[in-house]
Coordinates of C-alpha atoms in Angstrom, one line a residue:
X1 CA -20.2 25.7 5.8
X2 CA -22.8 25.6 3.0
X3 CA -26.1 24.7 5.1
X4 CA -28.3 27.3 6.1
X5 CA -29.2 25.6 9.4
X6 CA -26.1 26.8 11.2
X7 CA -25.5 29.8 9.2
X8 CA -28.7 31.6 10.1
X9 CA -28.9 35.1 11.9
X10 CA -24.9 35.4 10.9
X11 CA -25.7 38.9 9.7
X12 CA -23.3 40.9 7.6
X13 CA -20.1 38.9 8.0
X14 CA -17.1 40.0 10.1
X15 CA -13.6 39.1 9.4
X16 CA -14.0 35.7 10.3
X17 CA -17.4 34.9 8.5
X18 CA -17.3 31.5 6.7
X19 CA -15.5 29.9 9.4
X20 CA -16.9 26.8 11.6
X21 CA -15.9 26.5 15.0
X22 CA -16.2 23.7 16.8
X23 CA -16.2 24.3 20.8
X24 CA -15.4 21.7 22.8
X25 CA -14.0 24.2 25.9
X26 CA -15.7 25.0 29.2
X27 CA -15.5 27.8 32.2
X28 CA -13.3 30.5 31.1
X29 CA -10.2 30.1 28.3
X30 CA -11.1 28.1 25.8
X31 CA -15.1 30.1 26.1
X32 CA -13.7 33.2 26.2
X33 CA -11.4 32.4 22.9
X34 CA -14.4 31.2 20.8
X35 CA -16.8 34.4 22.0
X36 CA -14.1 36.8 20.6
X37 CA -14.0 34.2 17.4
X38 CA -17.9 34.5 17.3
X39 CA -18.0 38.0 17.1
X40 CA -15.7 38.5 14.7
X41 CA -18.7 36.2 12.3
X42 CA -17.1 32.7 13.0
X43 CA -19.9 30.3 13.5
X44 CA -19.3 28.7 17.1
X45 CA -20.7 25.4 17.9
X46 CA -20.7 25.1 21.5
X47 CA -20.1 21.4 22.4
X48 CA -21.5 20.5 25.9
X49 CA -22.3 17.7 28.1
X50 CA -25.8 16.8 29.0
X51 CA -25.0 18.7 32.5
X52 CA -23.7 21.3 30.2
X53 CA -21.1 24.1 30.9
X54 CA -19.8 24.2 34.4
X55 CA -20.9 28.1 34.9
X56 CA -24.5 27.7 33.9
X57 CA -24.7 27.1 37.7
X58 CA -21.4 29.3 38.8
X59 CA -24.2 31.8 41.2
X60 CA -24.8 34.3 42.2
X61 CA -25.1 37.0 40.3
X62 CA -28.1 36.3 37.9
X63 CA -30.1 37.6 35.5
X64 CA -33.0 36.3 34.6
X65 CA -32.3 33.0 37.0
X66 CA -29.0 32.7 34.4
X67 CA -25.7 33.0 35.8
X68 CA -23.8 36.3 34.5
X69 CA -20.4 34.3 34.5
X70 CA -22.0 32.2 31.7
X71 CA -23.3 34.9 29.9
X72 CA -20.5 36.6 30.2
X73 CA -18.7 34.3 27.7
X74 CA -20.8 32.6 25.5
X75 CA -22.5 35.3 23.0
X76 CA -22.4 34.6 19.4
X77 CA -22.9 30.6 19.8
X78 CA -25.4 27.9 19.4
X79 CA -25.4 24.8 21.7
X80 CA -25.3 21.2 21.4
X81 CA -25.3 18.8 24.6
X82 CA -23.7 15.4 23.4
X83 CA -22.7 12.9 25.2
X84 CA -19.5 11.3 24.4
X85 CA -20.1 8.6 26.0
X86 CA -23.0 7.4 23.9
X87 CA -21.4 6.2 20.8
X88 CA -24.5 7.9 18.5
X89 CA -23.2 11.1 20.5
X90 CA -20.1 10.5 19.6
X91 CA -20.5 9.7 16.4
X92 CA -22.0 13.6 15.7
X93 CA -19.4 15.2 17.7
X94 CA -16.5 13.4 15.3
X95 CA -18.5 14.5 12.3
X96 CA -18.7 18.5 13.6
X97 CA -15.3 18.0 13.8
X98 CA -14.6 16.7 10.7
X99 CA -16.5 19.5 9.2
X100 CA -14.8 22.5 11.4
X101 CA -12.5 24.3 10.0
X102 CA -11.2 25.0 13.8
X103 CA -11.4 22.9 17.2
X104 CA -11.1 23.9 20.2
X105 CA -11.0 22.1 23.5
X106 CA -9.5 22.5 27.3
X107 CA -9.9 18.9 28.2
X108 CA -6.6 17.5 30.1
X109 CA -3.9 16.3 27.6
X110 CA -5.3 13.2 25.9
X111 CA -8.6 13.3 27.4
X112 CA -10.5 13.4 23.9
X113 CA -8.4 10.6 22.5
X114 CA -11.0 7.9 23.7
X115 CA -13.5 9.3 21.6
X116 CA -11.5 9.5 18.4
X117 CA -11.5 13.5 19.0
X118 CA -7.5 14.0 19.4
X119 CA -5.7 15.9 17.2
X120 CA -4.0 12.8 15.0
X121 CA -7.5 10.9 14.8
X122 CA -9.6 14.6 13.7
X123 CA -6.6 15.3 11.3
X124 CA -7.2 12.1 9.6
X125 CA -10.4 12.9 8.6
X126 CA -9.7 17.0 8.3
X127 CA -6.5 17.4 7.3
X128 CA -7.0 21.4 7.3
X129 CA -8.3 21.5 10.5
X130 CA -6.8 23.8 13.1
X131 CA -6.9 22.0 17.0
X132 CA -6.3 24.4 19.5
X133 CA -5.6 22.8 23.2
X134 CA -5.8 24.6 26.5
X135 CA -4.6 23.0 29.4
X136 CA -2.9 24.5 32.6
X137 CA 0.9 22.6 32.5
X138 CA 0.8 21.3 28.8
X139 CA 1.1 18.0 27.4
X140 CA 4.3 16.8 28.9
X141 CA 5.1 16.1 32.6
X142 CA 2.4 18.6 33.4
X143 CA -0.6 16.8 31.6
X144 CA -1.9 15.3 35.0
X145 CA -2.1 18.7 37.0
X146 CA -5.7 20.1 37.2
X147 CA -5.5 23.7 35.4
X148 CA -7.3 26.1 37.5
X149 CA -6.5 30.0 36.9
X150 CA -6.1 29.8 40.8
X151 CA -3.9 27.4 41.2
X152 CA -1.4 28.9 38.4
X153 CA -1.9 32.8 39.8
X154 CA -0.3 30.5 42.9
X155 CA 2.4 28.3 41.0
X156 CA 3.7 31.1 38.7
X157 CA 4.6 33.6 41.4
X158 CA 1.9 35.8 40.7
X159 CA 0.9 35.7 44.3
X160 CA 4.2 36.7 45.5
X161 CA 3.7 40.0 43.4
X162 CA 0.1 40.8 44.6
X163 CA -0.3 42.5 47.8
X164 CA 1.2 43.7 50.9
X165 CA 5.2 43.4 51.7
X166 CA 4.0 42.8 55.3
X167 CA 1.0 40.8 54.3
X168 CA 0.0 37.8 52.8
X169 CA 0.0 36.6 48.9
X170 CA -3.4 37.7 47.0
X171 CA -4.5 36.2 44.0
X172 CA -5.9 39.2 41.4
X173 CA -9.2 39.6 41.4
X174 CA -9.9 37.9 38.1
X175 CA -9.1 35.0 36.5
X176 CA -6.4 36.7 34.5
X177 CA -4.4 33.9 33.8
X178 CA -8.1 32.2 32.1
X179 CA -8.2 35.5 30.2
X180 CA -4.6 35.7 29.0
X181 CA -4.4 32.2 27.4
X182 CA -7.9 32.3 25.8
X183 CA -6.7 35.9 24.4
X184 CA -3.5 33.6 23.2
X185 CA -5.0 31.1 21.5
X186 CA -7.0 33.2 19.5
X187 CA -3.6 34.6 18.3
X188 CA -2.4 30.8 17.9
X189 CA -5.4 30.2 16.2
X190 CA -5.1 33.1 14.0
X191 CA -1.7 32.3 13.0
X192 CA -2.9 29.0 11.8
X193 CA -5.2 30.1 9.5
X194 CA -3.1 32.0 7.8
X195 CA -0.5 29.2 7.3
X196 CA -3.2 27.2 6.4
X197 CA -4.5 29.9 3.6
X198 CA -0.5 29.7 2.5
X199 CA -0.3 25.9 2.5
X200 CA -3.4 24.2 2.6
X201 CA -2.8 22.7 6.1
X202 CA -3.8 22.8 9.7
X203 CA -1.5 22.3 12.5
X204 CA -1.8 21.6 16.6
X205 CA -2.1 24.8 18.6
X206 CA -0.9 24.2 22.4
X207 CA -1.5 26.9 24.9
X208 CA -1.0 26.3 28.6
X209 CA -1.9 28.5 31.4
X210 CA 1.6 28.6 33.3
X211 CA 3.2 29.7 30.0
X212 CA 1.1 32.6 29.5
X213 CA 1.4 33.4 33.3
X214 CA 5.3 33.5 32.8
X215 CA 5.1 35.8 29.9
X216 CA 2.2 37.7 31.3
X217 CA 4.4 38.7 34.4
X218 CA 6.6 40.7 31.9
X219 CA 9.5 42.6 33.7
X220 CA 8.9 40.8 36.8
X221 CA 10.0 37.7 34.6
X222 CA 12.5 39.5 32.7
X223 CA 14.5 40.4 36.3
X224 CA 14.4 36.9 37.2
X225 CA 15.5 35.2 33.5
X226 CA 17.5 38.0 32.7
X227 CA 18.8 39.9 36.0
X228 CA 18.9 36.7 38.3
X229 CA 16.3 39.1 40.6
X230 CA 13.0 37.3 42.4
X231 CA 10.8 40.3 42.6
X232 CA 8.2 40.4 45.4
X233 CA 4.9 42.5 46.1
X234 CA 5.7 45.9 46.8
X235 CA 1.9 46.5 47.7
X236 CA 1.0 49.0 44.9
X237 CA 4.1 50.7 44.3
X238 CA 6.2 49.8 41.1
X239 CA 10.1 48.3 41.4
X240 CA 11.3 50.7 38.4
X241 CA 9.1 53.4 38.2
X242 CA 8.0 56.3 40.7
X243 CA 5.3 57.9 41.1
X244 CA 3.5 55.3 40.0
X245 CA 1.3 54.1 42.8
X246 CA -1.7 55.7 44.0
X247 CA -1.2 58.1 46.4
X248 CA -3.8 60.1 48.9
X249 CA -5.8 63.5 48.1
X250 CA -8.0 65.5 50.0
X251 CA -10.6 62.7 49.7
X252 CA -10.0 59.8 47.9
X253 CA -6.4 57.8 46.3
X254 CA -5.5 58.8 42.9
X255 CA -3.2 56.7 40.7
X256 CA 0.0 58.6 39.3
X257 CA 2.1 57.3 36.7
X258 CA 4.3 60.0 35.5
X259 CA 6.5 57.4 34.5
X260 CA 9.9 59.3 32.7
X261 CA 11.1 62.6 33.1
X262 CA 8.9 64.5 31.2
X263 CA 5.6 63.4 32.5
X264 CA 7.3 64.2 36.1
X265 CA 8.3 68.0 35.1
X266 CA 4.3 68.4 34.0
X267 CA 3.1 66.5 37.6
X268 CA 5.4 69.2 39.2
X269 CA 4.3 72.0 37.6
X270 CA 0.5 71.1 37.8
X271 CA 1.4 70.8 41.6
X272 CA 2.8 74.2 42.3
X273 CA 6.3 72.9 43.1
X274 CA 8.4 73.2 39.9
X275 CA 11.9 73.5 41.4
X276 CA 11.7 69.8 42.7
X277 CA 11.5 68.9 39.1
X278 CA 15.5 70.2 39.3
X279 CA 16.5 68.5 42.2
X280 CA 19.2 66.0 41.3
X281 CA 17.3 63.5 43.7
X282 CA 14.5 63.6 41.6
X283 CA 15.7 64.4 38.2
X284 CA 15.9 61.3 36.2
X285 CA 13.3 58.5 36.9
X286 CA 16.6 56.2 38.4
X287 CA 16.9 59.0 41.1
X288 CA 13.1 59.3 41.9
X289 CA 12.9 55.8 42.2
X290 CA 15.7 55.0 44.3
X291 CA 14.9 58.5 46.7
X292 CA 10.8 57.4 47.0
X293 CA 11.0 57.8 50.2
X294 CA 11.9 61.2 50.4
X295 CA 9.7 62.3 47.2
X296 CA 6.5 60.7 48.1
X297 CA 5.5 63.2 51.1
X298 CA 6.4 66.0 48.9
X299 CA 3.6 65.1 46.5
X300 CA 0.8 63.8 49.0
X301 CA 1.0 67.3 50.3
X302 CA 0.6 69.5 47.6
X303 CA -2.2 66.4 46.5
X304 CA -4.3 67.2 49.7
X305 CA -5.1 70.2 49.0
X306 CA -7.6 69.1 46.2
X307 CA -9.9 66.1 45.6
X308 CA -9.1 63.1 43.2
X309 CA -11.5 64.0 40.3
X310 CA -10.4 67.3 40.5
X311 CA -6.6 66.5 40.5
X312 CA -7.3 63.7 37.7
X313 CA -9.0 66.0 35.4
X314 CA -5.9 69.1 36.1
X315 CA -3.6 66.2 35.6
X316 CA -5.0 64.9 32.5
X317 CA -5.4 68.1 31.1
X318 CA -1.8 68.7 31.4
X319 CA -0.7 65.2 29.3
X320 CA 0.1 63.7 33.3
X321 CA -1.3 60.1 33.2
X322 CA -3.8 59.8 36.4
X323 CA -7.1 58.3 37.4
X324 CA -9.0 57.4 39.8
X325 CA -9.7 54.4 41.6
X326 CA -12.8 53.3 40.8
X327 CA -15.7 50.5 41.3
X328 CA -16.8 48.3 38.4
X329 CA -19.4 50.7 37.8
X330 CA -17.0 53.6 37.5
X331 CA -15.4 51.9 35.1
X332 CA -17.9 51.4 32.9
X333 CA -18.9 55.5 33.4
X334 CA -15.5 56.7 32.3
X335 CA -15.5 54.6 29.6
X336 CA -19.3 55.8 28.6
X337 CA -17.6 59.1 29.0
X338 CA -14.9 58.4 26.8
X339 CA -17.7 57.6 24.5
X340 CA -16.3 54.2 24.1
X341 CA -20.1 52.3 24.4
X342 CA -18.8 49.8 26.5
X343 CA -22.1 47.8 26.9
X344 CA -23.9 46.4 23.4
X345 CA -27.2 44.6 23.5
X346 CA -26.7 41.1 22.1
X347 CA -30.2 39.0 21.4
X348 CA -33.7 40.5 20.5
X349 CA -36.5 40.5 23.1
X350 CA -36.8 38.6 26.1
X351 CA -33.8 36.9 25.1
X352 CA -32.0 40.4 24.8
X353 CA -28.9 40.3 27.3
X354 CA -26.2 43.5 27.6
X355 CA -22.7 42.6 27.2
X356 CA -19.5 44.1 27.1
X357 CA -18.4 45.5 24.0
X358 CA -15.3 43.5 22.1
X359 CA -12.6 45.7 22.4
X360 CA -11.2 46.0 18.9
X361 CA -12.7 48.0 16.4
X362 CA -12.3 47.3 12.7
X363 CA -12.8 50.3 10.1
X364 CA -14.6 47.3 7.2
X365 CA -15.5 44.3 8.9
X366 CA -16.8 45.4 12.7
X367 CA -17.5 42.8 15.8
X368 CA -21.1 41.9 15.3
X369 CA -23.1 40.6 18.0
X370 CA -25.8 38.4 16.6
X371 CA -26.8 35.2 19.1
X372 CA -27.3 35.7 23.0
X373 CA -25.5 32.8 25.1
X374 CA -27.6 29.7 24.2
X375 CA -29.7 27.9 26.5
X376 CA -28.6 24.2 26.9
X377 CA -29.2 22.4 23.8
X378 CA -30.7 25.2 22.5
X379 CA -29.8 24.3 19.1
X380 CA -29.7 20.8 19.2
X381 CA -32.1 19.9 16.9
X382 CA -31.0 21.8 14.0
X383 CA -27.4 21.0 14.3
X384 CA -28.0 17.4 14.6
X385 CA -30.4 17.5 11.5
X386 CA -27.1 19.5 9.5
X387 CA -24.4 16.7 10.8
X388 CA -26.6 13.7 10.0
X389 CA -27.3 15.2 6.5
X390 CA -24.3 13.9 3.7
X391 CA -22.7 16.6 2.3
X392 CA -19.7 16.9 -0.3
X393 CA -17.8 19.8 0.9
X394 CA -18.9 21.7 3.8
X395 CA -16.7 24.5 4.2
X396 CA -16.6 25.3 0.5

């Protein structure tokens, strides 16, 4: 992108610097994708209508009258509101994407093709371009289907994991199924480039929320596919593993995952009760597992005698993984303790906003975190003024 206009405040460049992304997502997946794109120095254009992104008004909790669910997802970008509707509008969104060297969008299968912004009519004009598609059931028999994270945590069997035995289904308590598939088309998109550095040419990315909630449920999709098993919730006990659960101290639970035969020795010895460590009930992680019942009040009493922090810290001490079970704000303590600065400032002034650091650390080319989540149409003007202006080669 060789106008200064949209390449402003970039910074020092991260691994992605040079890179325009054109954002045509909303709520959760395809926003969460191009916020870990932005901060790795792509240059996100965010794409919205003139109501703008659903979430602006997803409240409470605010700060600053904002909603923390938008700012939660949209750092690093600048904001356009276009309506694609009016053809003018149109017009500018067709010519960002002829210019992006990615687009992204989450609208339902075939939803942009009315405005000449589907994969085979932005490929005609930007052969190198890499379209990424969210949707929740894909683009074949599924393409009608609303895609809520809800609605798949439901349809995928996650719901039939989370919970009780004797009580009903719970959903988790984030979107994780949002989360997973904007984490996966970043890999898509990833991928993409790199075949496009190879070759020269872009490609369609697909991602769909019920595929990355089948592959996100892991071994409880594996015993199905592969073992003919339907797993179902075991509250917060684990089918293959024990201890792995939380399990009650003097005060408060404490999660326990001494998860093979080694890490179950330490637990025993940290516990005063070595010898159970050589009971051929308990001696291989098969036999703990299938004699829970038995092993479980062994444990919770040598575990009241002490409070959770002060097991947790014995436990950790002695290479036994623990922790306990904390509030959001917890989390965000241990991690400080950990000295893993999990909260960066991104924005300067009154327009300064904290946000929670991207998790992967680069030893050259670090996550920068240069624009705060744009207000509406924020930077309309400027981006329209670039995108009227002729230009030869854009992404040179």
């Amino acid at each position: 992108m060789a106008d200064g206009a949209a390449r402003d405040e970039r910074g020092a460049g991260g691994p992605l610097s040079g890179l325009v992304v054109a954002d045509f997502s909303r709520v959760l997946a395809g926003p969460y994708a191009t916020m870990l794109l932005a901060d790795l120095g792509a240059e996100v254009i965010k794409v919205e209508g003139p109501q703008g992104d659903e979430t602006r008004s997803w409240m409470p909790p605010v700060r600053d009258e904002v909603s923390t669910y938008y700012l939660g997802v949209n750092r690093g970008k600048r904001s356009i509101a276009l309506d694609l509707r009016d053809s003018a509008d149109a017009e500018v969104a067709r010519e960002l994407a002829r210019r992006a060297d990615v687009l992204i969008e989450n609208f339902k299968p075939g939803g942009l093709a009315g405005y000449g912004l589907d994969f085979e009519s932005v490929r005609t004009a930007n052969p190198g371009v890499v379209y990424a598609s969210i949707s929740g059931f894909g683009s074949g028999a599924g393409r009608k289907v609303p895609g809520y994270d809800l609605m798949v945590q439901a349809i995928s069997g996650l719901m039939s994991l989370t919970g009780d035995p004797d009580g009903p289904p719970y959903r988790a308590g984030i979107s994780v199924f949002d989360v997973m598939a904007g984490n996966h088309a970043v890999i898509g998109i990833l991928a993409a480039l790199r075949h496009r550095d190879a070759t020269g040419a872009g490609q369609h990315v697909e991602v769909n929320l019920l595929s990355s909630a089948l592959t996100g449920l892991v071994n409880h999709s594996s015993a199905y596919v592969a073992g003919g098993v339907v797993p179902y919730r075991m509250g917060n006990a684990h089918p293959s593993v024990f201890p792995y659960e939380p399990l009650p101290t003097a005060d408060n639970d404490l999660i326990v995952a001494a998860a093979n035969d080694g890490q179950f020795r330490k637990l025993c010895q940290v516990l005063g009760i070595p010898d159970v460590a050589d009971d051929p009930r308990f001696a291989r992680n098969a036999d703990r597992t299938a004699h829970r019942e038995e092993l479980r009040p062994i444990l919770v009493e040598r575990l009241h005698e002490r409070g959770a922090v002060e097991w947790f810290e014995l436990l950790v001490e002695a290479g036994v993984p623990s922790g306990p079970i904390n509030t959001i704000d917890g989390g965000f303590a241990m991690a400080e303790r950990f000295e893993l600065d999990p909260i960066v400032e991104v924005g300067e002034g009154e327009r300064a906003v904290p946000t929670t650091r991207n998790p992967i650390r680069f030893s050259e080319t670090p996550a920068a975190y240069r624009l705060p989540p744009p207000e509406l149409d924020e930077h309309g003007v400027e981006l329209r003024k670039w995108l009227t202006t002729p230009q030869e080669d854009d992404r040179g």
